[in-house]
């Protein structure tokens, strides 16, 4: 599916440029898109290096295990495939907590670590497991309590009440997260019915 | 407001201090553990590059060719009919595709309509309540080498639709 979407984005884009005469923008887009991607990855180095270092201390200090014990009972039902003692649970929980507090920068390394552990649980196959799809769904729905970037943006443009959107954001994010979980479950049971669960 | 600013300022330093203090009490060699974990980060960042370059080039070709605008114009009347303001449509379309694109569009909407207008509030809520699905998918799966994504993209995009619909509904109920 991703293969198809990727090709379609290119083909439709180039066809459009041919008709609309925007070929020069497309040329620019190729190089600028590539540069933006590399810039993002280079920017990620600092974040990944620092937070993965810190998380290793948290793991060895038993803090991740503590977090799993504390919050695990609530989240375990979302990830029934993940064994209780697996370090994946600690990383999943830190990823979710970081997202909730709007710490996107810290959430990414933990999400990646969680994916790594989930991959080990899945026998290192290059296929997305049930739990991986669930974790991804929760992340794209991005459960948020404090949307810090948006608040600072509103502040910058002179809002009289920059934080008034916190309430609506929490409600909207709760709906999208609940929706993501339901959709994830629907697709899972559909896979099971087709015998590919 | 003061509370939120305070909280977001204190949360990371407090977290760092907490982890370091607990680790020291439990006799973990903190600095060595840090370096051990940090090393993994270098390789991971480089592993993501090919995936992200592929995805971002495709998306920017699609956007810059004018194709995205065409499709937005195509669905604009339909959305307008169910009460979705036309100005918000481009943001809703770009939110799952590009994080920087969406942030730029949100600040543009806030700048033109004002942060306390209906559009401004809606854009703020939308920006805060969903994430860039293509980015999350590419980075998370790219870093650990998942090639067969299964239903992940479908689930993510449908969740985006729900998030956007929820943002519109909630902001309409609360602010109008």
mmCIF file of C-alpha atoms in Angstrom:
data_model
loop_
_atom_site.group_PDB
_atom_site.id
_atom_site.type_symbol
_atom_site.label_atom_id
_atom_site.label_comp_id
_atom_site.label_asym_id
_atom_site.label_seq_id
_atom_site.Cartn_x
_atom_site.Cartn_y
_atom_site.Cartn_z
ATOM 1 C CA UNK A 1 0.000 0.000 0.000
ATOM 2 C CA UNK A 2 2.814 2.404 0.875
ATOM 3 C CA UNK A 3 4.604 1.437 -2.349
ATOM 4 C CA UNK A 4 1.514 2.327 -4.333
ATOM 5 C CA UNK A 5 0.886 5.635 -2.543
ATOM 6 C CA UNK A 6 4.516 6.624 -2.970
ATOM 7 C CA UNK A 7 4.459 6.022 -6.719
ATOM 8 C CA UNK A 8 1.069 7.748 -7.074
ATOM 9 C CA UNK A 9 2.327 10.887 -5.313
ATOM 10 C CA UNK A 10 5.179 11.157 -7.817
ATOM 11 C CA UNK A 11 3.239 10.245 -10.958
ATOM 12 C CA UNK A 12 0.258 12.500 -10.257
ATOM 13 C CA UNK A 13 2.581 15.318 -9.188
ATOM 14 C CA UNK A 14 4.673 15.108 -12.360
ATOM 15 C CA UNK A 15 1.590 14.748 -14.578
ATOM 16 C CA UNK A 16 0.104 17.825 -12.947
ATOM 17 C CA UNK A 17 3.279 19.797 -13.424
ATOM 18 C CA UNK A 18 3.279 18.839 -17.101
ATOM 19 C CA UNK A 19 -0.271 20.142 -17.559
ATOM 20 C CA UNK A 20 0.034 23.213 -15.342
ATOM 21 C CA UNK A 21 3.517 24.230 -16.391
ATOM 22 C CA UNK A 22 4.875 23.963 -12.861
ATOM 23 C CA UNK A 23 7.805 21.732 -13.808
ATOM 24 C CA UNK A 24 10.356 24.180 -12.385
ATOM 25 C CA UNK A 25 8.651 24.002 -8.962
ATOM 26 C CA UNK A 26 8.778 20.204 -9.161
ATOM 27 C CA UNK A 27 12.493 20.306 -9.900
ATOM 28 C CA UNK A 28 13.000 22.512 -6.886
ATOM 29 C CA UNK A 29 10.722 20.290 -4.777
ATOM 30 C CA UNK A 30 12.869 17.216 -5.480
ATOM 31 C CA UNK A 31 15.998 18.809 -4.098
ATOM 32 C CA UNK A 32 14.342 20.769 -1.320
ATOM 33 C CA UNK A 33 12.343 17.766 -0.132
ATOM 34 C CA UNK A 34 15.500 15.680 0.041
ATOM 35 C CA UNK A 35 17.388 18.402 1.854
ATOM 36 C CA UNK A 36 14.564 18.914 4.333
ATOM 37 C CA UNK A 37 14.520 15.183 5.085
ATOM 38 C CA UNK A 38 18.255 15.047 5.745
ATOM 39 C CA UNK A 39 18.042 18.202 7.867
ATOM 40 C CA UNK A 40 15.322 16.573 9.964
ATOM 41 C CA UNK A 41 17.406 13.413 10.417
ATOM 42 C CA UNK A 42 20.522 15.363 11.366
ATOM 43 C CA UNK A 43 18.400 17.346 13.822
ATOM 44 C CA UNK A 44 17.123 14.057 15.193
ATOM 45 C CA UNK A 45 20.666 12.894 16.007
ATOM 46 C CA UNK A 46 20.967 15.218 19.003
ATOM 47 C CA UNK A 47 17.530 14.292 20.305
ATOM 48 C CA UNK A 48 17.924 10.546 19.752
ATOM 49 C CA UNK A 49 21.425 10.433 21.229
ATOM 50 C CA UNK A 50 20.503 12.372 24.349
ATOM 51 C CA UNK A 51 17.172 10.725 25.123
ATOM 52 C CA UNK A 52 18.294 7.185 24.321
ATOM 53 C CA UNK A 53 21.243 7.755 26.644
ATOM 54 C CA UNK A 54 18.970 8.988 29.384
ATOM 55 C CA UNK A 55 16.501 6.165 28.810
ATOM 56 C CA UNK A 56 19.292 3.600 29.194
ATOM 57 C CA UNK A 57 19.970 5.020 32.658
ATOM 58 C CA UNK A 58 16.241 4.875 33.412
ATOM 59 C CA UNK A 59 16.144 1.272 32.211
ATOM 60 C CA UNK A 60 19.148 0.199 34.298
ATOM 61 C CA UNK A 61 17.883 2.128 37.313
ATOM 62 C CA UNK A 62 14.628 0.169 37.167
ATOM 63 C CA UNK A 63 12.554 3.292 36.483
ATOM 64 C CA UNK A 64 11.010 1.860 33.317
ATOM 65 C CA UNK A 65 10.090 -1.272 35.220
ATOM 66 C CA UNK A 66 8.516 0.899 37.910
ATOM 67 C CA UNK A 67 6.523 2.799 35.303
ATOM 68 C CA UNK A 68 5.292 -0.466 33.811
ATOM 69 C CA UNK A 69 4.207 -1.709 37.205
ATOM 70 C CA UNK A 70 2.434 1.570 37.954
ATOM 71 C CA UNK A 71 0.655 2.214 34.660
ATOM 72 C CA UNK A 72 0.947 -1.183 32.994
ATOM 73 C CA UNK A 73 -2.414 -2.514 34.233
ATOM 74 C CA UNK A 74 -4.214 0.298 32.381
ATOM 75 C CA UNK A 75 -2.306 0.012 29.137
ATOM 76 C CA UNK A 76 -1.714 -3.737 29.005
ATOM 77 C CA UNK A 77 -5.153 -4.391 27.551
ATOM 78 C CA UNK A 78 -4.178 -2.271 24.540
ATOM 79 C CA UNK A 79 -1.149 -4.499 23.951
ATOM 80 C CA UNK A 80 -2.255 -8.027 24.879
ATOM 81 C CA UNK A 81 0.634 -9.521 22.864
ATOM 82 C CA UNK A 82 3.331 -7.868 24.977
ATOM 83 C CA UNK A 83 4.519 -10.013 27.918
ATOM 84 C CA UNK A 84 4.469 -8.410 31.357
ATOM 85 C CA UNK A 85 8.246 -8.479 31.863
ATOM 86 C CA UNK A 86 9.143 -7.203 28.389
ATOM 87 C CA UNK A 87 11.079 -3.916 28.308
ATOM 88 C CA UNK A 88 8.763 -2.952 25.434
ATOM 89 C CA UNK A 89 6.074 -2.067 27.966
ATOM 90 C CA UNK A 90 8.314 0.460 29.748
ATOM 91 C CA UNK A 91 9.183 2.139 26.470
ATOM 92 C CA UNK A 92 5.566 2.172 25.280
ATOM 93 C CA UNK A 93 4.531 3.838 28.517
ATOM 94 C CA UNK A 94 7.305 6.439 28.403
ATOM 95 C CA UNK A 95 6.414 7.176 24.784
ATOM 96 C CA UNK A 96 2.783 7.719 25.719
ATOM 97 C CA UNK A 97 3.596 9.872 28.754
ATOM 98 C CA UNK A 98 6.018 12.030 26.762
ATOM 99 C CA UNK A 99 3.347 12.572 24.100
ATOM 100 C CA UNK A 100 0.777 13.522 26.695
ATOM 101 C CA UNK A 101 2.994 16.270 28.040
ATOM 102 C CA UNK A 102 3.750 17.544 24.559
ATOM 103 C CA UNK A 103 7.380 16.410 24.701
ATOM 104 C CA UNK A 104 7.426 15.323 21.077
ATOM 105 C CA UNK A 105 11.221 15.377 21.029
ATOM 106 C CA UNK A 106 11.462 12.901 23.861
ATOM 107 C CA UNK A 107 8.573 10.777 22.621
ATOM 108 C CA UNK A 108 10.191 9.823 19.309
ATOM 109 C CA UNK A 109 13.279 8.009 20.719
ATOM 110 C CA UNK A 110 11.088 6.100 23.159
ATOM 111 C CA UNK A 111 8.659 5.162 20.417
ATOM 112 C CA UNK A 112 11.522 3.887 18.278
ATOM 113 C CA UNK A 113 12.926 1.886 21.212
ATOM 114 C CA UNK A 114 9.476 0.418 21.819
ATOM 115 C CA UNK A 115 9.238 -0.565 18.135
ATOM 116 C CA UNK A 116 12.652 -2.217 18.411
ATOM 117 C CA UNK A 117 11.555 -4.297 21.394
ATOM 118 C CA UNK A 118 8.276 -5.173 19.664
ATOM 119 C CA UNK A 119 10.259 -6.309 16.643
ATOM 120 C CA UNK A 120 12.297 -8.646 18.872
ATOM 121 C CA UNK A 121 9.048 -10.042 20.287
ATOM 122 C CA UNK A 122 7.887 -10.609 16.716
ATOM 123 C CA UNK A 123 10.913 -12.784 15.936
ATOM 124 C CA UNK A 124 12.763 -9.913 14.202
ATOM 125 C CA UNK A 125 10.526 -10.160 11.134
ATOM 126 C CA UNK A 126 10.281 -7.125 8.860
ATOM 127 C CA UNK A 127 6.500 -7.223 9.157
ATOM 128 C CA UNK A 128 4.474 -4.920 11.412
ATOM 129 C CA UNK A 129 2.989 -6.898 14.308
ATOM 130 C CA UNK A 130 -0.374 -6.248 15.897
ATOM 131 C CA UNK A 131 1.177 -4.303 18.780
ATOM 132 C CA UNK A 132 3.303 -2.196 16.416
ATOM 133 C CA UNK A 133 0.216 -1.082 14.524
ATOM 134 C CA UNK A 134 -1.529 -0.242 17.797
ATOM 135 C CA UNK A 135 1.446 1.809 19.008
ATOM 136 C CA UNK A 136 1.589 3.619 15.691
ATOM 137 C CA UNK A 137 -2.145 4.348 15.757
ATOM 138 C CA UNK A 138 -1.860 5.858 19.236
ATOM 139 C CA UNK A 139 1.082 7.981 18.107
ATOM 140 C CA UNK A 140 -0.563 9.367 14.970
ATOM 141 C CA UNK A 141 -3.638 10.256 16.994
ATOM 142 C CA UNK A 142 -1.117 11.897 19.347
ATOM 143 C CA UNK A 143 -2.793 11.925 22.718
ATOM 144 C CA UNK A 144 -1.931 15.377 24.077
ATOM 145 C CA UNK A 145 -2.581 17.191 27.330
ATOM 146 C CA UNK A 146 -0.525 20.326 26.768
ATOM 147 C CA UNK A 147 -0.016 21.431 23.143
ATOM 148 C CA UNK A 148 3.042 23.568 23.905
ATOM 149 C CA UNK A 149 3.956 24.532 20.317
ATOM 150 C CA UNK A 150 0.463 25.800 19.579
ATOM 151 C CA UNK A 151 0.275 27.751 22.826
ATOM 152 C CA UNK A 152 3.535 29.557 22.102
ATOM 153 C CA UNK A 153 2.364 30.239 18.536
ATOM 154 C CA UNK A 154 -0.849 31.830 19.841
ATOM 155 C CA UNK A 155 1.100 33.831 22.364
ATOM 156 C CA UNK A 156 3.319 35.106 19.572
ATOM 157 C CA UNK A 157 0.319 36.393 17.615
ATOM 158 C CA UNK A 158 -1.077 38.259 20.607
ATOM 159 C CA UNK A 159 -3.934 36.010 21.697
ATOM 160 C CA UNK A 160 -5.813 37.287 24.749
ATOM 161 C CA UNK A 161 -6.116 33.709 25.952
ATOM 162 C CA UNK A 162 -3.442 31.482 24.402
ATOM 163 C CA UNK A 163 -4.404 28.454 26.494
ATOM 164 C CA UNK A 164 -8.150 28.506 25.807
ATOM 165 C CA UNK A 165 -7.627 25.790 23.180
ATOM 166 C CA UNK A 166 -6.183 23.341 25.722
ATOM 167 C CA UNK A 167 -9.646 22.060 26.613
ATOM 168 C CA UNK A 168 -10.783 21.607 23.031
ATOM 169 C CA UNK A 169 -7.466 19.968 22.141
ATOM 170 C CA UNK A 170 -7.775 17.457 24.986
ATOM 171 C CA UNK A 171 -11.320 16.535 23.961
ATOM 172 C CA UNK A 172 -10.408 16.293 20.256
ATOM 173 C CA UNK A 173 -7.293 14.255 20.994
ATOM 174 C CA UNK A 174 -9.257 11.936 23.292
ATOM 175 C CA UNK A 175 -11.750 11.346 20.462
ATOM 176 C CA UNK A 176 -9.031 10.682 17.897
ATOM 177 C CA UNK A 177 -7.166 8.329 20.246
ATOM 178 C CA UNK A 178 -10.336 6.418 21.088
ATOM 179 C CA UNK A 179 -11.126 6.344 17.372
ATOM 180 C CA UNK A 180 -7.624 5.124 16.532
ATOM 181 C CA UNK A 181 -7.908 2.277 19.039
ATOM 182 C CA UNK A 182 -11.322 1.240 17.722
ATOM 183 C CA UNK A 183 -10.150 1.349 14.084
ATOM 184 C CA UNK A 184 -7.014 -0.579 15.052
ATOM 185 C CA UNK A 185 -9.160 -3.246 16.711
ATOM 186 C CA UNK A 186 -11.509 -3.398 13.720
ATOM 187 C CA UNK A 187 -8.630 -4.023 11.318
ATOM 188 C CA UNK A 188 -7.091 -6.562 13.703
ATOM 189 C CA UNK A 189 -10.262 -8.635 13.906
ATOM 190 C CA UNK A 190 -10.663 -8.335 10.150
ATOM 191 C CA UNK A 191 -7.156 -9.789 9.758
ATOM 192 C CA UNK A 192 -8.054 -12.574 12.191
ATOM 193 C CA UNK A 193 -11.209 -13.385 10.213
ATOM 194 C CA UNK A 194 -9.125 -13.612 7.076
ATOM 195 C CA UNK A 195 -6.735 -15.894 8.921
ATOM 196 C CA UNK A 196 -3.806 -13.496 8.883
ATOM 197 C CA UNK A 197 -3.934 -12.418 12.537
ATOM 198 C CA UNK B 1 -1.200 30.301 31.438
ATOM 199 C CA UNK B 2 1.547 30.841 34.000
ATOM 200 C CA UNK B 3 1.000 27.325 35.297
ATOM 201 C CA UNK B 4 1.340 25.769 31.853
ATOM 202 C CA UNK B 5 4.462 27.760 30.979
ATOM 203 C CA UNK B 6 5.944 26.833 34.322
ATOM 204 C CA UNK B 7 5.096 23.181 33.950
ATOM 205 C CA UNK B 8 6.580 22.846 30.477
ATOM 206 C CA UNK B 9 9.706 24.648 31.665
ATOM 207 C CA UNK B 10 10.228 22.416 34.687
ATOM 208 C CA UNK B 11 9.149 19.053 33.422
ATOM 209 C CA UNK B 12 12.264 18.068 31.438
ATOM 210 C CA UNK B 13 14.910 19.214 33.957
ATOM 211 C CA UNK B 14 12.954 17.534 36.767
ATOM 212 C CA UNK B 15 12.700 14.325 34.768
ATOM 213 C CA UNK B 16 16.465 14.328 34.132
ATOM 214 C CA UNK B 17 17.230 14.965 37.803
ATOM 215 C CA UNK B 18 14.789 12.237 38.882
ATOM 216 C CA UNK B 19 16.313 9.620 36.575
ATOM 217 C CA UNK B 20 19.879 10.492 37.618
ATOM 218 C CA UNK B 21 19.144 10.536 41.341
ATOM 219 C CA UNK B 22 17.229 7.243 41.320
ATOM 220 C CA UNK B 23 19.960 5.594 39.231
ATOM 221 C CA UNK B 24 22.690 6.813 41.583
ATOM 222 C CA UNK B 25 20.795 5.550 44.628
ATOM 223 C CA UNK B 26 20.478 2.173 42.920
ATOM 224 C CA UNK B 27 24.218 2.187 42.150
ATOM 225 C CA UNK B 28 23.897 2.351 38.358
ATOM 226 C CA UNK B 29 27.027 3.789 36.666
ATOM 227 C CA UNK B 30 25.010 6.640 35.164
ATOM 228 C CA UNK B 31 27.498 8.122 32.733
ATOM 229 C CA UNK B 32 28.534 4.749 31.315
ATOM 230 C CA UNK B 33 24.904 3.744 30.891
ATOM 231 C CA UNK B 34 24.217 7.069 29.181
ATOM 232 C CA UNK B 35 26.984 6.579 26.634
ATOM 233 C CA UNK B 36 25.910 3.003 26.009
ATOM 234 C CA UNK B 37 22.350 4.073 25.197
ATOM 235 C CA UNK B 38 23.378 7.223 23.356
ATOM 236 C CA UNK B 39 25.504 5.232 20.918
ATOM 237 C CA UNK B 40 22.368 3.568 19.570
ATOM 238 C CA UNK B 41 20.975 6.972 18.696
ATOM 239 C CA UNK B 42 23.659 7.750 16.126
ATOM 240 C CA UNK B 43 22.983 4.696 13.992
ATOM 241 C CA UNK B 44 19.240 5.146 14.291
ATOM 242 C CA UNK B 45 19.309 8.699 12.949
ATOM 243 C CA UNK B 46 21.239 7.592 9.883
ATOM 244 C CA UNK B 47 18.993 4.571 9.365
ATOM 245 C CA UNK B 48 15.987 6.880 9.004
ATOM 246 C CA UNK B 49 17.508 9.078 6.272
ATOM 247 C CA UNK B 50 16.593 6.958 3.204
ATOM 248 C CA UNK B 51 13.009 6.446 4.353
ATOM 249 C CA UNK B 52 12.434 10.101 5.131
ATOM 250 C CA UNK B 53 14.107 11.381 1.950
ATOM 251 C CA UNK B 54 11.913 9.079 -0.142
ATOM 252 C CA UNK B 55 8.732 10.157 1.580
ATOM 253 C CA UNK B 56 9.403 13.885 1.795
ATOM 254 C CA UNK B 57 10.492 14.198 -1.848
ATOM 255 C CA UNK B 58 7.293 12.480 -3.013
ATOM 256 C CA UNK B 59 5.147 14.696 -0.809
ATOM 257 C CA UNK B 60 6.839 17.930 -1.867
ATOM 258 C CA UNK B 61 6.596 17.002 -5.574
ATOM 259 C CA UNK B 62 2.890 16.342 -5.059
ATOM 260 C CA UNK B 63 2.414 19.635 -3.235
ATOM 261 C CA UNK B 64 4.544 21.912 -5.395
ATOM 262 C CA UNK B 65 3.130 20.622 -8.697
ATOM 263 C CA UNK B 66 -0.238 22.055 -7.699
ATOM 264 C CA UNK B 67 -1.819 18.608 -7.467
ATOM 265 C CA UNK B 68 -2.575 18.993 -3.769
ATOM 266 C CA UNK B 69 -4.306 22.308 -4.341
ATOM 267 C CA UNK B 70 -6.376 20.743 -7.106
ATOM 268 C CA UNK B 71 -7.623 17.966 -4.854
ATOM 269 C CA UNK B 72 -8.302 20.393 -2.024
ATOM 270 C CA UNK B 73 -10.413 22.537 -4.388
ATOM 271 C CA UNK B 74 -12.207 19.401 -5.504
ATOM 272 C CA UNK B 75 -13.444 18.474 -2.023
ATOM 273 C CA UNK B 76 -13.835 22.041 -0.750
ATOM 274 C CA UNK B 77 -17.528 22.426 -1.800
ATOM 275 C CA UNK B 78 -18.467 19.086 -0.274
ATOM 276 C CA UNK B 79 -16.865 20.027 3.040
ATOM 277 C CA UNK B 80 -18.361 23.496 2.934
ATOM 278 C CA UNK B 81 -21.797 21.914 2.569
ATOM 279 C CA UNK B 82 -21.393 20.094 5.903
ATOM 280 C CA UNK B 83 -20.257 23.253 7.671
ATOM 281 C CA UNK B 84 -16.485 22.943 7.449
ATOM 282 C CA UNK B 85 -14.962 26.373 6.775
ATOM 283 C CA UNK B 86 -13.089 26.408 3.463
ATOM 284 C CA UNK B 87 -9.977 28.060 4.929
ATOM 285 C CA UNK B 88 -9.308 25.073 7.155
ATOM 286 C CA UNK B 89 -9.407 22.474 4.358
ATOM 287 C CA UNK B 90 -5.761 22.842 3.233
ATOM 288 C CA UNK B 91 -4.581 22.429 6.838
ATOM 289 C CA UNK B 92 -6.710 19.322 7.296
ATOM 290 C CA UNK B 93 -5.239 17.854 4.120
ATOM 291 C CA UNK B 94 -1.617 18.649 4.871
ATOM 292 C CA UNK B 95 -1.645 17.725 8.587
ATOM 293 C CA UNK B 96 -1.034 13.983 8.023
ATOM 294 C CA UNK B 97 1.523 14.644 5.270
ATOM 295 C CA UNK B 98 3.944 17.258 6.506
ATOM 296 C CA UNK B 99 4.686 18.548 9.998
ATOM 297 C CA UNK B 100 6.525 21.696 8.953
ATOM 298 C CA UNK B 101 3.914 22.349 6.249
ATOM 299 C CA UNK B 102 1.101 22.103 8.783
ATOM 300 C CA UNK B 103 2.881 24.290 11.308
ATOM 301 C CA UNK B 104 3.465 26.929 8.625
ATOM 302 C CA UNK B 105 -0.170 26.790 7.582
ATOM 303 C CA UNK B 106 -1.391 27.022 11.184
ATOM 304 C CA UNK B 107 0.699 30.113 11.872
ATOM 305 C CA UNK B 108 -0.502 31.588 8.581
ATOM 306 C CA UNK B 109 -4.151 30.997 9.513
ATOM 307 C CA UNK B 110 -3.590 32.429 12.998
ATOM 308 C CA UNK B 111 -1.806 35.457 11.516
ATOM 309 C CA UNK B 112 -4.535 36.210 8.935
ATOM 310 C CA UNK B 113 -7.629 35.466 11.002
ATOM 311 C CA UNK B 114 -6.303 36.235 14.481
ATOM 312 C CA UNK B 115 -5.606 33.675 17.231
ATOM 313 C CA UNK B 116 -8.966 34.304 18.898
ATOM 314 C CA UNK B 117 -11.108 33.947 15.768
ATOM 315 C CA UNK B 118 -13.074 30.767 15.053
ATOM 316 C CA UNK B 119 -10.601 29.745 12.332
ATOM 317 C CA UNK B 120 -7.663 30.563 14.606
ATOM 318 C CA UNK B 121 -9.035 28.409 17.407
ATOM 319 C CA UNK B 122 -9.920 25.608 15.029
ATOM 320 C CA UNK B 123 -6.459 25.623 13.437
ATOM 321 C CA UNK B 124 -4.843 25.598 16.904
ATOM 322 C CA UNK B 125 -6.954 22.660 18.049
ATOM 323 C CA UNK B 126 -6.327 20.744 14.845
ATOM 324 C CA UNK B 127 -2.590 21.336 15.009
ATOM 325 C CA UNK B 128 -2.485 20.088 18.597
ATOM 326 C CA UNK B 129 -4.766 17.103 18.296
ATOM 327 C CA UNK B 130 -3.317 15.016 15.464
ATOM 328 C CA UNK B 131 0.201 14.150 14.405
ATOM 329 C CA UNK B 132 1.912 13.811 11.039
ATOM 330 C CA UNK B 133 0.990 10.227 10.200
ATOM 331 C CA UNK B 134 3.395 9.815 7.273
ATOM 332 C CA UNK B 135 6.282 11.132 9.365
ATOM 333 C CA UNK B 136 5.535 8.940 12.376
ATOM 334 C CA UNK B 137 5.109 5.917 10.125
ATOM 335 C CA UNK B 138 8.320 6.573 8.205
ATOM 336 C CA UNK B 139 10.469 7.347 11.233
ATOM 337 C CA UNK B 140 9.208 4.615 13.573
ATOM 338 C CA UNK B 141 9.124 1.818 11.032
ATOM 339 C CA UNK B 142 12.171 3.074 9.136
ATOM 340 C CA UNK B 143 14.372 3.122 12.236
ATOM 341 C CA UNK B 144 13.759 -0.533 13.013
ATOM 342 C CA UNK B 145 13.488 -1.745 9.407
ATOM 343 C CA UNK B 146 9.828 -2.706 9.091
ATOM 344 C CA UNK B 147 9.061 -3.168 5.411
ATOM 345 C CA UNK B 148 5.572 -4.651 5.473
ATOM 346 C CA UNK B 149 3.391 -2.096 7.181
ATOM 347 C CA UNK B 150 0.161 -4.099 7.212
ATOM 348 C CA UNK B 151 -2.855 -1.981 8.041
ATOM 349 C CA UNK B 152 -0.782 0.715 9.779
ATOM 350 C CA UNK B 153 -1.278 3.455 7.183
ATOM 351 C CA UNK B 154 -5.021 2.858 6.864
ATOM 352 C CA UNK B 155 -5.450 2.923 10.631
ATOM 353 C CA UNK B 156 -3.352 6.097 10.953
ATOM 354 C CA UNK B 157 -5.150 8.010 8.214
ATOM 355 C CA UNK B 158 -8.612 7.019 9.448
ATOM 356 C CA UNK B 159 -7.592 8.175 12.926
ATOM 357 C CA UNK B 160 -6.626 11.514 11.360
ATOM 358 C CA UNK B 161 -10.069 11.860 9.794
ATOM 359 C CA UNK B 162 -11.644 11.238 13.201
ATOM 360 C CA UNK B 163 -9.264 13.717 14.865
ATOM 361 C CA UNK B 164 -10.083 16.447 12.346
ATOM 362 C CA UNK B 165 -13.811 15.807 12.568
ATOM 363 C CA UNK B 166 -13.570 15.833 16.362
ATOM 364 C CA UNK B 167 -11.624 19.122 16.322
ATOM 365 C CA UNK B 168 -14.244 20.793 14.108
ATOM 366 C CA UNK B 169 -17.139 19.472 16.202
ATOM 367 C CA UNK B 170 -15.631 20.379 19.568
ATOM 368 C CA UNK B 171 -14.504 23.873 18.532
ATOM 369 C CA UNK B 172 -17.931 24.565 16.985
ATOM 370 C CA UNK B 173 -19.734 23.487 20.162
ATOM 371 C CA UNK B 174 -17.428 25.342 22.549
ATOM 372 C CA UNK B 175 -16.709 28.589 20.714
ATOM 373 C CA UNK B 176 -19.696 29.459 18.540
#
